[in-house]
Amino acid sequence: MQSKTSCFNGALLRKNLTRFWPLWAVYAVAWLLAGPVARFVTAFGRYAEPDRIFRAAELTRDLLSTWSSFGLFCAVVAGILFAMALFSYLTVPRAVGLFHSLPVRREGLFLTNYLTGLLVVVAVQVTCAVLEALVLLSAGALGGTELLSALACGLGQMLFFYSFAVLCVTLTGQILMAPVLYGVLNALVMGLCGLVQQMAQAFYYGFDYSAPAWAIWLTPVMGLSEKLSIEGTYDEALERTLNWHLEGLGTLAIYAAVGAALALAALAVYRRRPSETAGDTVAVRWAKPVFLWGVALCAALSLGQGLYYLVLDPMLGSWKVWFPGMMGCVVAMGLLGYWGAAMLMRKSFRVLRATWKGGVLCAAVVAALCLCVRADVLGVEGYVPPLQEVESLTFEIDGQNTYYYGELKAPDEIQRFLDIQTAVLAEKEHLRRNESGNGPQASGDSELRLLWGRLDLRYELTDGTTLRRSYGLNYYVSELDQPDSAMARLAELAADPVVQRPQLEIDSLLRFTGGDFIQGSQGVSLSAADAQTLYAAILKDMEAGRFGRNAFRPDRWEQETYTNRLALYYIRELDKTGEPITDSLDLDFSVNATELLSALEELGLTKEIPLVTYAQEDQQSESRNWTEAVG
């Protein structure tokens, strides 16, 4: 009889479906419970929305949320489980020999096993989609576009992660190595990026971690979580959000296309993979140096920095990172990772003689990486983005008993912070002279006391990336009296309307509803008209630069700031949906807010509630304590 070869084997397909039926059953039950069953409970359960329009919106929102969020989780977990089950024979020498002796080409074995997983996924998800369509139809909430986009979302996510998992399984000859490789590769780019930035943060003044856009794209779970979102439109007449739809399908299409490419790559690896590598840590020759150096680099950056902060940092007791110690720890852990990976691949502890040259090269490469980071060859520390490349800026200013934040988009306002950043970098040597943060707790004359503040900047750039800087500011009060110093310029900016407007100006204000004026246990309620009058006075003081004058002067802040609290209650609209919400403007104020003080006096509030500064309150408290002690 003439033998034949085939690219697909029906008998193997049926064997896969019956052999691994518990796995398929668990997958199907999970989707049935999260999909049709949950939708039926929402539509007809005891807490179902009675109004048909609102019920339809709720069902659509839940439908899209399930197929995006639960679909992503299910794809990540089921992808590796399906791949491990269907290609587990590649890790058993006798099994792989048996399969490769069958009259089926390797392409046929791969495609049969790979398509088995896809067949189960499509069957389960299509069935769930049909059942959900019946539920939505019976509830009068069927929307074909939303259901199809949800189904496309679930299938696209599964295609990517399942293909990625299959590629990981074909690269290794050990079954337990497959999920480890799968998990590490999913988070590798973001992990390495974070570790390198962590090292940079130890040496660069003001450097703060920020995930680059390309790193998020190359971390599939984060990329899909960030891009896939559910959006709706707020209906002012009905006062509800309707017309829910799924955003980010274009991004998902890119990941799905990459998934198809990964499946082809897995096929190419499978065709050339030697059968005798079953049981090896790495089953493909070209992947062995990648694995060796990858483990070495990851161990150097993670374990090396961990060793330094666990052992050397507590021993040195310095706020500065000792670079020779850091480099020694990183190099040592790099060598440990290099030889540990070599032992895994060679299945022997005797690897030093055969790999010592590679170990020396590994140590040199890791040491060079540390030196490049320390030398700041890319100019990261002193980089200030050009104004034309900045789309928006979010700032945070942390001073003495004060905290200001806001978001700016006007170029002239952003430029002022760019100038401040440049001034801070020019004086970095003494502004970072003691980053232990114990300055404010020191005692003694404020002129000689080292004080502490912070400036955080987050730039959203025009290319879609984010740049973050966080500067610890250690200064003496005398520096505030030097007009050209960075601290004096920052203190002046803190009182400027550019900084105070986000704290005091109410966006989308509809009306005031009242307020409270309080000092200690005494208080008086304000009418809506009183609140409006006081708010107008606050805005006048803000534009005149009378708020935030003592942001970095602790003694003057205590002398001039009142313990009185003013709360104004109002109703405003949300920026995106237009839904009205209730909020309040809570603030403390000082003797500098002359317009506000005049308004309080005209309303007769200062006669009912006395104005007491923090310094006066401390004096009164000391006087009471002395009287009690004498008595």
XYZ file of C-alpha atoms in Angstrom:
631
model
C 0.000 0.000 0.000
C 1.323 3.422 -0.932
C 1.950 5.629 2.108
C 0.677 9.181 2.141
C 1.524 12.262 4.130
C -0.921 14.955 5.166
C -0.866 18.536 6.461
C -3.908 17.898 8.644
C -5.021 14.837 10.564
C -8.655 14.382 11.558
C -7.952 11.454 13.857
C -5.480 13.570 15.860
C -8.033 16.371 16.014
C -10.662 14.033 17.471
C -8.110 12.619 19.888
C -7.229 16.113 21.108
C -10.898 17.015 21.606
C -11.597 13.907 23.673
C -8.310 13.690 25.550
C -8.366 17.228 26.899
C -12.119 17.591 27.336
C -11.868 18.705 31.015
C -9.842 21.740 29.939
C -12.313 22.602 27.186
C -15.198 22.136 29.649
C -13.715 24.488 32.229
C -13.109 27.106 29.534
C -16.677 26.765 28.242
C -18.253 26.938 31.707
C -16.221 30.041 32.590
C -17.436 31.827 29.465
C -21.040 30.683 29.956
C -21.113 32.005 33.517
C -19.410 35.291 32.653
C -21.447 35.783 29.473
C -24.991 34.479 28.916
C -25.722 33.592 32.551
C -24.540 36.937 33.890
C -26.425 38.758 31.161
C -29.635 36.827 31.936
C -29.369 37.713 35.637
C -28.829 41.376 34.794
C -31.793 41.423 32.422
C -34.329 39.406 34.428
C -32.984 39.116 37.977
C -34.470 40.754 41.039
C -32.255 43.837 40.600
C -32.987 44.249 36.899
C -33.465 47.806 35.625
C -37.237 48.267 34.987
C -36.865 50.902 32.279
C -36.199 49.299 28.872
C -33.810 52.009 27.634
C -31.766 52.000 30.820
C -31.761 48.196 30.916
C -30.489 48.062 27.348
C -27.662 50.487 28.174
C -26.704 48.494 31.267
C -26.695 45.209 29.359
C -24.588 46.663 26.555
C -22.066 48.083 29.007
C -21.786 44.756 30.870
C -21.500 42.868 27.581
C -18.567 44.972 26.383
C -16.902 44.915 29.790
C -17.039 41.112 29.929
C -15.611 40.548 26.456
C -12.823 43.086 26.956
C -11.744 42.696 30.615
C -12.700 39.077 31.317
C -11.753 38.175 27.748
C -8.238 39.529 28.319
C -7.804 37.600 31.572
C -9.192 34.436 30.025
C -6.957 34.775 26.953
C -3.804 35.164 29.064
C -4.558 32.120 31.235
C -6.250 29.839 28.703
C -3.676 30.618 26.021
C -0.807 29.010 27.904
C -2.952 26.132 29.235
C -4.177 25.248 25.739
C -0.639 25.393 24.313
C 0.820 23.272 27.117
C -1.881 20.619 26.705
C -1.781 20.345 22.912
C 2.010 20.470 22.552
C 2.996 18.688 25.762
C 4.366 15.730 23.758
C 7.289 17.924 22.677
C 8.659 17.717 26.230
C 8.605 13.898 26.520
C 11.300 12.054 24.494
C 9.258 8.895 23.868
C 6.120 10.832 22.975
C 7.855 13.169 20.545
C 9.542 10.198 18.862
C 6.182 8.496 18.457
C 4.436 11.554 17.028
C 7.257 12.330 14.608
C 7.219 8.763 13.311
C 3.586 9.070 12.213
C 2.864 9.465 8.456
C 1.995 13.104 9.076
C 4.301 15.925 8.163
C 5.492 18.210 10.926
C 3.382 20.959 9.392
C 0.389 18.661 9.726
C 1.091 17.904 13.379
C 1.568 21.571 14.188
C -1.501 22.789 12.284
C -3.724 20.050 13.700
C -2.756 20.813 17.279
C -2.785 24.574 16.797
C -6.161 24.576 15.030
C -7.628 22.348 17.736
C -7.168 25.143 20.241
C -8.573 27.751 17.873
C -11.549 25.518 17.084
C -12.419 25.229 20.778
C -12.045 28.995 21.249
C -14.233 29.855 18.263
C -16.872 27.254 19.172
C -17.146 28.408 22.783
C -17.107 32.143 22.099
C -19.505 31.987 19.148
C -21.899 29.834 21.172
C -21.764 32.303 24.068
C -22.307 35.201 21.674
C -25.386 33.520 20.185
C -26.808 32.812 23.650
C -26.146 36.390 24.726
C -27.855 37.598 21.554
C -30.953 35.607 22.542
C -30.885 37.102 26.039
C -30.480 40.631 24.684
C -33.209 40.042 22.114
C -35.653 38.853 24.759
C -34.783 41.904 26.866
C -35.224 44.269 23.926
C -31.577 45.318 24.025
C -29.999 43.583 21.058
C -27.399 45.642 19.252
C -25.666 43.773 16.464
C -22.693 46.117 16.178
C -21.826 45.926 19.882
C -22.164 42.139 19.947
C -19.955 41.692 16.892
C -17.307 44.048 18.260
C -17.374 42.150 21.567
C -16.932 38.813 19.770
C -14.086 40.247 17.679
C -12.460 41.489 20.891
C -12.585 38.077 22.548
C -11.308 36.205 19.495
C -8.564 38.724 18.749
C -7.161 38.622 22.267
C -7.193 34.835 22.330
C -5.483 34.633 18.932
C -2.568 36.714 20.154
C -1.958 35.092 23.532
C -2.581 31.543 22.312
C -0.120 31.995 19.425
C 2.413 33.570 21.767
C 2.063 30.634 24.173
C 2.500 28.094 21.369
C 5.728 29.794 20.336
C 6.986 29.625 23.936
C 6.193 25.899 24.141
C 8.058 25.153 20.902
C 11.154 26.963 22.221
C 11.556 24.771 25.297
C 11.737 21.051 25.966
C 10.447 21.166 29.560
C 6.746 21.502 30.274
C 7.188 23.577 33.437
C 9.568 25.912 31.630
C 6.823 26.922 29.182
C 4.659 28.992 31.614
C 7.789 30.582 33.097
C 9.022 31.623 29.659
C 5.517 32.783 28.707
C 5.160 34.951 31.805
C 8.649 36.415 31.588
C 8.407 37.305 27.898
C 5.019 38.952 28.430
C 6.509 41.324 30.995
C 10.157 41.376 29.862
C 10.272 44.747 28.119
C 8.440 46.648 30.840
C 10.455 44.866 33.533
C 13.841 45.664 31.986
C 12.759 49.227 31.299
C 11.724 49.640 34.920
C 14.951 48.130 36.264
C 17.144 50.374 34.126
C 15.116 53.410 35.156
C 15.385 52.360 38.800
C 19.176 52.384 38.505
C 19.047 55.736 36.752
C 16.815 57.106 39.501
C 19.534 56.315 42.023
C 22.061 58.580 40.266
C 20.089 61.213 38.345
C 18.713 64.156 40.272
C 14.977 64.456 39.762
C 14.632 61.447 37.488
C 11.308 59.687 37.976
C 10.051 56.475 36.449
C 7.676 56.735 33.504
C 6.659 53.907 31.214
C 7.487 54.787 27.589
C 4.777 54.207 25.006
C 6.869 51.628 23.139
C 7.385 49.627 26.342
C 3.628 49.568 26.949
C 3.054 48.386 23.375
C 5.611 45.595 23.856
C 3.915 44.507 27.084
C 0.724 43.003 25.634
C -1.356 42.856 28.809
C -0.668 46.504 29.590
C -1.065 47.570 25.963
C -4.488 45.978 25.586
C -5.644 47.077 29.044
C -4.755 50.667 28.232
C -6.137 50.800 24.696
C -9.346 48.807 25.109
C -11.961 50.941 26.834
C -15.721 51.294 26.992
C -17.081 54.730 26.156
C -20.582 56.137 26.286
C -22.520 59.343 25.626
C -24.288 61.199 28.410
C -27.930 62.021 27.670
C -28.854 65.256 29.447
C -32.590 64.696 29.064
C -32.492 61.206 30.606
C -29.556 62.021 32.922
C -27.901 58.703 32.098
C -25.003 57.517 29.964
C -26.167 55.606 26.885
C -24.768 54.356 23.568
C -21.897 52.339 25.041
C -19.299 51.159 22.557
C -15.833 49.603 22.551
C -12.772 51.713 21.758
C -9.383 50.348 20.740
C -10.364 47.718 18.163
C -7.710 49.098 15.806
C -5.020 48.364 18.384
C -6.495 44.906 18.920
C -6.340 44.257 15.165
C -2.587 44.991 15.265
C -2.078 42.547 18.133
C -4.163 39.933 16.311
C -2.003 40.344 13.199
C 1.092 39.956 15.367
C -0.510 36.810 16.823
C -0.836 35.337 13.345
C 2.823 36.174 12.702
C 3.800 34.498 15.978
C 1.925 31.362 14.893
C 3.944 31.289 11.668
C 7.133 31.795 13.687
C 6.145 28.888 15.941
C 5.594 26.745 12.838
C 9.043 27.668 11.515
C 10.626 26.774 14.864
C 8.703 23.502 15.044
C 9.814 22.420 11.570
C 13.527 22.766 12.428
C 13.388 21.734 16.082
C 15.366 18.495 16.713
C 13.296 15.737 18.283
C 16.107 14.796 20.649
C 15.911 18.185 22.420
C 12.820 17.043 24.353
C 13.658 17.562 28.021
C 16.134 20.388 27.347
C 15.622 23.788 28.949
C 16.033 25.445 25.537
C 15.181 23.267 22.555
C 16.359 25.532 19.716
C 20.028 26.241 19.113
C 19.753 29.928 18.190
C 17.652 30.603 21.307
C 20.306 29.289 23.715
C 22.586 32.379 23.711
C 19.492 34.596 23.908
C 18.343 32.673 26.981
C 21.826 32.713 28.519
C 22.361 36.447 28.140
C 18.763 37.287 28.916
C 18.897 35.511 32.274
C 22.247 37.156 33.044
C 20.949 40.650 32.298
C 17.710 40.183 34.232
C 19.590 38.753 37.232
C 22.121 41.591 37.149
C 19.543 44.375 37.119
C 17.029 42.823 39.504
C 19.038 40.711 41.956
C 22.033 43.042 41.789
C 20.089 46.137 42.818
C 18.151 44.093 45.358
C 21.400 42.862 46.941
C 22.744 46.403 47.206
C 19.655 47.813 48.919
C 19.321 44.750 51.145
C 22.946 44.543 52.358
C 25.163 47.503 51.460
C 22.678 50.357 51.717
C 21.799 49.684 55.404
C 25.489 49.226 56.237
C 26.617 52.468 54.578
C 23.809 54.557 56.058
C 24.125 57.238 53.384
C 21.404 58.889 51.338
C 23.678 58.633 48.301
C 24.113 55.408 46.346
C 27.715 54.198 46.438
C 28.427 53.469 42.806
C 31.338 50.967 43.248
C 29.166 48.925 45.598
C 26.191 49.048 43.234
C 28.328 47.996 40.261
C 29.927 45.175 42.263
C 26.523 43.790 43.260
C 25.163 44.050 39.720
C 28.211 42.337 38.193
C 28.149 39.567 40.826
C 24.468 38.809 40.260
C 24.988 38.973 36.489
C 27.614 36.237 36.750
C 25.331 34.226 38.994
C 22.546 34.468 36.411
C 24.906 33.637 33.541
C 26.318 30.499 35.158
C 22.921 29.512 36.562
C 21.430 29.591 33.058
C 24.422 27.611 31.752
C 23.841 24.945 34.411
C 20.193 24.665 33.424
C 21.008 24.238 29.761
C 23.922 21.816 30.314
C 22.164 19.941 33.162
C 25.400 20.012 35.119
C 27.108 22.065 37.823
C 30.443 21.777 36.042
C 30.180 24.703 33.673
C 32.958 27.029 34.815
C 35.690 25.597 32.599
C 33.564 25.705 29.454
C 31.932 29.091 30.067
C 34.523 31.210 31.924
C 35.266 33.288 28.833
C 31.584 34.042 28.382
C 31.396 34.897 32.089
C 34.212 37.424 31.749
C 32.478 38.964 28.745
C 29.193 39.053 30.690
C 30.858 40.857 33.606
C 32.412 43.367 31.208
C 29.107 44.049 29.458
C 27.201 44.504 32.731
C 29.935 46.756 34.139
C 29.868 48.829 30.930
C 26.087 49.187 31.246
C 26.500 50.454 34.820
C 29.183 52.925 33.751
C 27.018 54.231 30.909
C 24.115 54.786 33.284
C 26.327 56.492 35.858
C 28.006 58.706 33.248
C 24.596 59.692 31.841
C 25.790 59.250 28.263
C 22.273 60.038 26.989
C 22.014 63.311 28.920
C 18.900 62.225 30.809
C 19.458 64.173 34.030
C 19.826 67.590 32.419
C 17.168 67.131 29.734
C 14.461 69.795 29.595
C 11.907 69.215 26.832
C 11.542 71.979 24.220
C 8.309 73.952 24.552
C 7.120 72.991 21.074
C 7.250 69.308 22.048
C 5.118 69.704 25.190
C 1.384 69.194 24.868
C 0.455 69.597 28.539
C 2.065 69.774 31.972
C 0.847 68.462 35.318
C 2.664 70.001 38.287
C 2.782 69.372 42.029
C 4.447 71.776 44.471
C 4.934 70.517 48.013
C 6.038 73.210 50.469
C 5.779 73.962 54.181
C 2.216 72.967 55.149
C 1.179 73.689 51.571
C 0.487 71.570 48.521
C -0.466 72.813 45.048
C -1.232 70.917 41.885
C -2.723 71.542 38.462
C -2.630 70.883 34.743
C -1.475 73.488 32.230
C -1.825 73.638 28.458
C -1.061 77.257 27.632
C 2.472 77.536 26.159
C 3.395 80.662 28.141
C 2.390 78.997 31.426
C 4.292 75.802 30.602
C 7.364 77.863 29.706
C 7.498 79.260 33.242
C 7.852 75.764 34.665
C 10.449 74.875 32.042
C 12.465 77.875 33.245
C 12.078 76.764 36.862
C 13.265 73.265 35.965
C 16.323 74.732 34.248
C 17.078 76.855 37.329
C 16.699 73.870 39.663
C 19.084 71.780 37.550
C 21.619 74.611 37.567
C 21.640 74.509 41.397
C 21.262 70.751 41.805
C 24.459 70.292 43.811
C 23.166 72.111 46.872
C 19.443 71.520 46.377
C 20.076 67.764 46.677
C 22.713 68.095 49.420
C 20.632 66.064 51.888
C 17.906 63.933 50.348
C 17.210 62.028 53.556
C 14.192 64.262 54.116
C 14.970 65.045 57.777
C 15.434 68.760 57.290
C 11.968 69.953 58.364
C 12.168 68.025 61.636
C 15.389 69.682 62.697
C 15.211 72.206 65.521
C 16.764 75.637 65.884
C 16.706 78.932 64.059
C 14.780 78.694 60.794
C 17.476 80.724 59.045
C 19.973 77.954 59.788
C 17.608 75.015 59.515
C 17.676 72.925 56.382
C 14.135 72.883 55.006
C 12.549 70.561 52.511
C 10.205 70.924 49.556
C 9.363 69.072 46.357
C 8.574 69.898 42.745
C 6.968 67.204 40.585
C 6.524 67.707 36.838
C 4.796 65.458 34.355
C 5.048 66.447 30.697
C 2.735 64.946 28.095
C 4.691 65.268 24.861
C 3.346 65.647 21.350
C 4.662 62.219 20.305
C 2.431 60.529 22.899
C 5.164 59.842 25.455
C 5.350 61.039 29.063
C 8.313 62.666 30.814
C 8.333 62.757 34.629
C 10.649 64.617 36.985
C 10.518 64.796 40.794
C 12.937 67.202 42.482
C 13.623 67.126 46.218
C 14.404 70.710 47.248
C 16.615 71.168 50.325
C 17.155 74.832 51.085
C 17.696 77.522 53.695
C 15.256 80.397 54.166
C 18.019 82.837 53.224
C 17.922 81.464 49.671
C 14.386 82.827 49.295
C 15.783 86.355 49.694
C 18.093 85.910 46.715
C 15.914 86.928 43.712
C 17.911 84.952 41.147
C 17.984 81.678 43.097
C 15.868 78.726 42.022
C 14.001 78.622 45.338
C 13.151 82.315 45.215
C 11.784 81.943 41.692
C 9.775 78.869 42.692
C 8.395 80.648 45.773
C 7.330 83.553 43.570
C 5.695 81.165 41.115
C 3.804 79.407 43.947
C 1.879 82.637 44.625
C 1.214 83.310 40.962
C -2.299 82.821 39.529
C -0.808 80.180 37.215
C -0.355 77.917 40.253
C -3.226 79.171 42.419
C -5.904 79.135 39.726
C -6.230 75.299 39.640
C -6.664 75.336 43.438
C -9.166 78.193 43.738
C -10.984 78.627 40.437
C -14.045 76.400 39.961
C -14.570 75.042 36.464
C -18.097 74.618 35.067
C -19.648 76.323 38.105
C -23.454 76.289 38.117
C -24.269 77.862 41.482
C -23.292 78.023 45.148
C -25.490 76.372 47.758
C -23.929 77.703 50.975
C -20.871 77.277 53.153
C -19.290 77.236 56.622
C -16.889 79.541 58.431
C -15.183 77.728 61.303
C -12.591 78.358 63.997
C -11.992 75.540 66.430
C -15.342 74.419 67.850
C -17.141 77.585 66.715
C -18.785 77.896 63.344
C -21.424 79.725 61.369
C -23.306 78.705 58.231
C -23.206 80.793 55.076
C -25.941 81.449 52.564
C -25.517 80.936 48.830
C -25.215 84.723 48.379
C -22.521 84.896 51.088
C -20.606 82.110 49.373
C -20.788 83.922 46.041
C -19.507 87.138 47.625
C -16.594 85.396 49.336
C -15.699 83.511 46.149
C -15.489 86.767 44.212
C -13.135 88.146 46.873
C -11.008 84.983 46.699
C -10.588 85.391 42.954
C -9.466 89.004 43.393
C -6.836 87.987 45.941
C -5.730 85.154 43.696
C -5.222 87.405 40.686
C -3.258 89.802 42.887
C -0.957 86.986 44.011
C -1.950 87.059 47.695
C -2.379 83.277 48.132
C 0.649 81.012 48.550
C 3.102 83.737 49.550
C 4.567 81.703 52.398
C 4.643 78.315 50.700
C 8.323 77.801 51.609
C 8.587 79.979 54.765
C 7.431 77.887 57.760
C 7.805 80.562 60.460
C 6.086 83.259 58.446
C 3.382 80.767 57.471
C 2.618 80.144 61.166
C 2.657 83.839 61.971
C 0.358 84.902 59.116
C -1.935 81.948 58.376
C -5.237 81.662 60.220
C -6.507 78.466 61.777
C -9.973 79.440 60.521
C -11.408 77.222 57.808
C -13.656 78.434 55.013
C -15.773 75.943 53.053
C -17.932 76.985 50.088
C -20.428 74.425 48.722
C -21.398 74.494 45.069
C -22.794 72.522 42.140
C -20.840 72.130 38.919
C -20.914 70.009 35.777
C -18.543 67.225 34.922
C -16.334 68.102 31.985
C -17.031 64.944 29.954
C -20.569 63.869 30.711
C -22.213 67.095 31.812
C -23.719 65.384 34.845
C -24.107 67.905 37.716
C -22.262 67.041 40.928
C -21.921 68.632 44.365
C -18.488 69.671 45.578
C -16.820 72.111 47.961
C -13.963 74.603 47.994
C -12.054 74.216 51.271
C -9.212 76.583 51.993
C -7.152 78.256 54.646
C -6.058 81.858 54.220
C -3.639 84.367 55.681
C -3.411 88.041 56.541
C -2.336 88.640 52.930
C -5.821 87.853 51.547
C -7.035 91.417 52.059
C -10.053 91.213 49.748
C -11.311 88.070 51.480
C -10.777 89.596 54.921
C -12.734 92.689 53.885
C -15.581 90.534 52.592
C -15.661 88.526 55.839
C -15.758 91.749 57.826
C -18.544 93.254 55.697
C -20.638 90.129 56.192
C -20.082 90.366 59.937
C -18.472 86.977 60.122
C -15.292 88.143 61.906
C -17.420 89.489 64.757
C -19.061 86.102 65.291
C -15.944 83.992 64.690
C -12.555 85.411 65.789
C -9.548 85.251 63.471
C -6.686 83.337 65.094
C -3.327 82.555 63.504
C -1.417 79.357 64.142
C 1.212 81.289 66.124
C -1.478 82.855 68.324
C -3.095 79.485 68.892
C 0.264 78.028 69.960
C 0.792 80.923 72.382
C -2.668 80.466 73.848
C -2.058 76.732 74.230
C 1.275 77.332 75.981
C -0.341 79.883 78.263
C -3.085 77.455 79.249
C -0.572 74.683 79.899
C 1.548 77.024 82.073
C -1.505 78.157 84.042
C -2.581 74.574 84.644
C 0.925 73.617 85.723
C 1.164 76.541 88.196
C -2.338 75.907 89.490
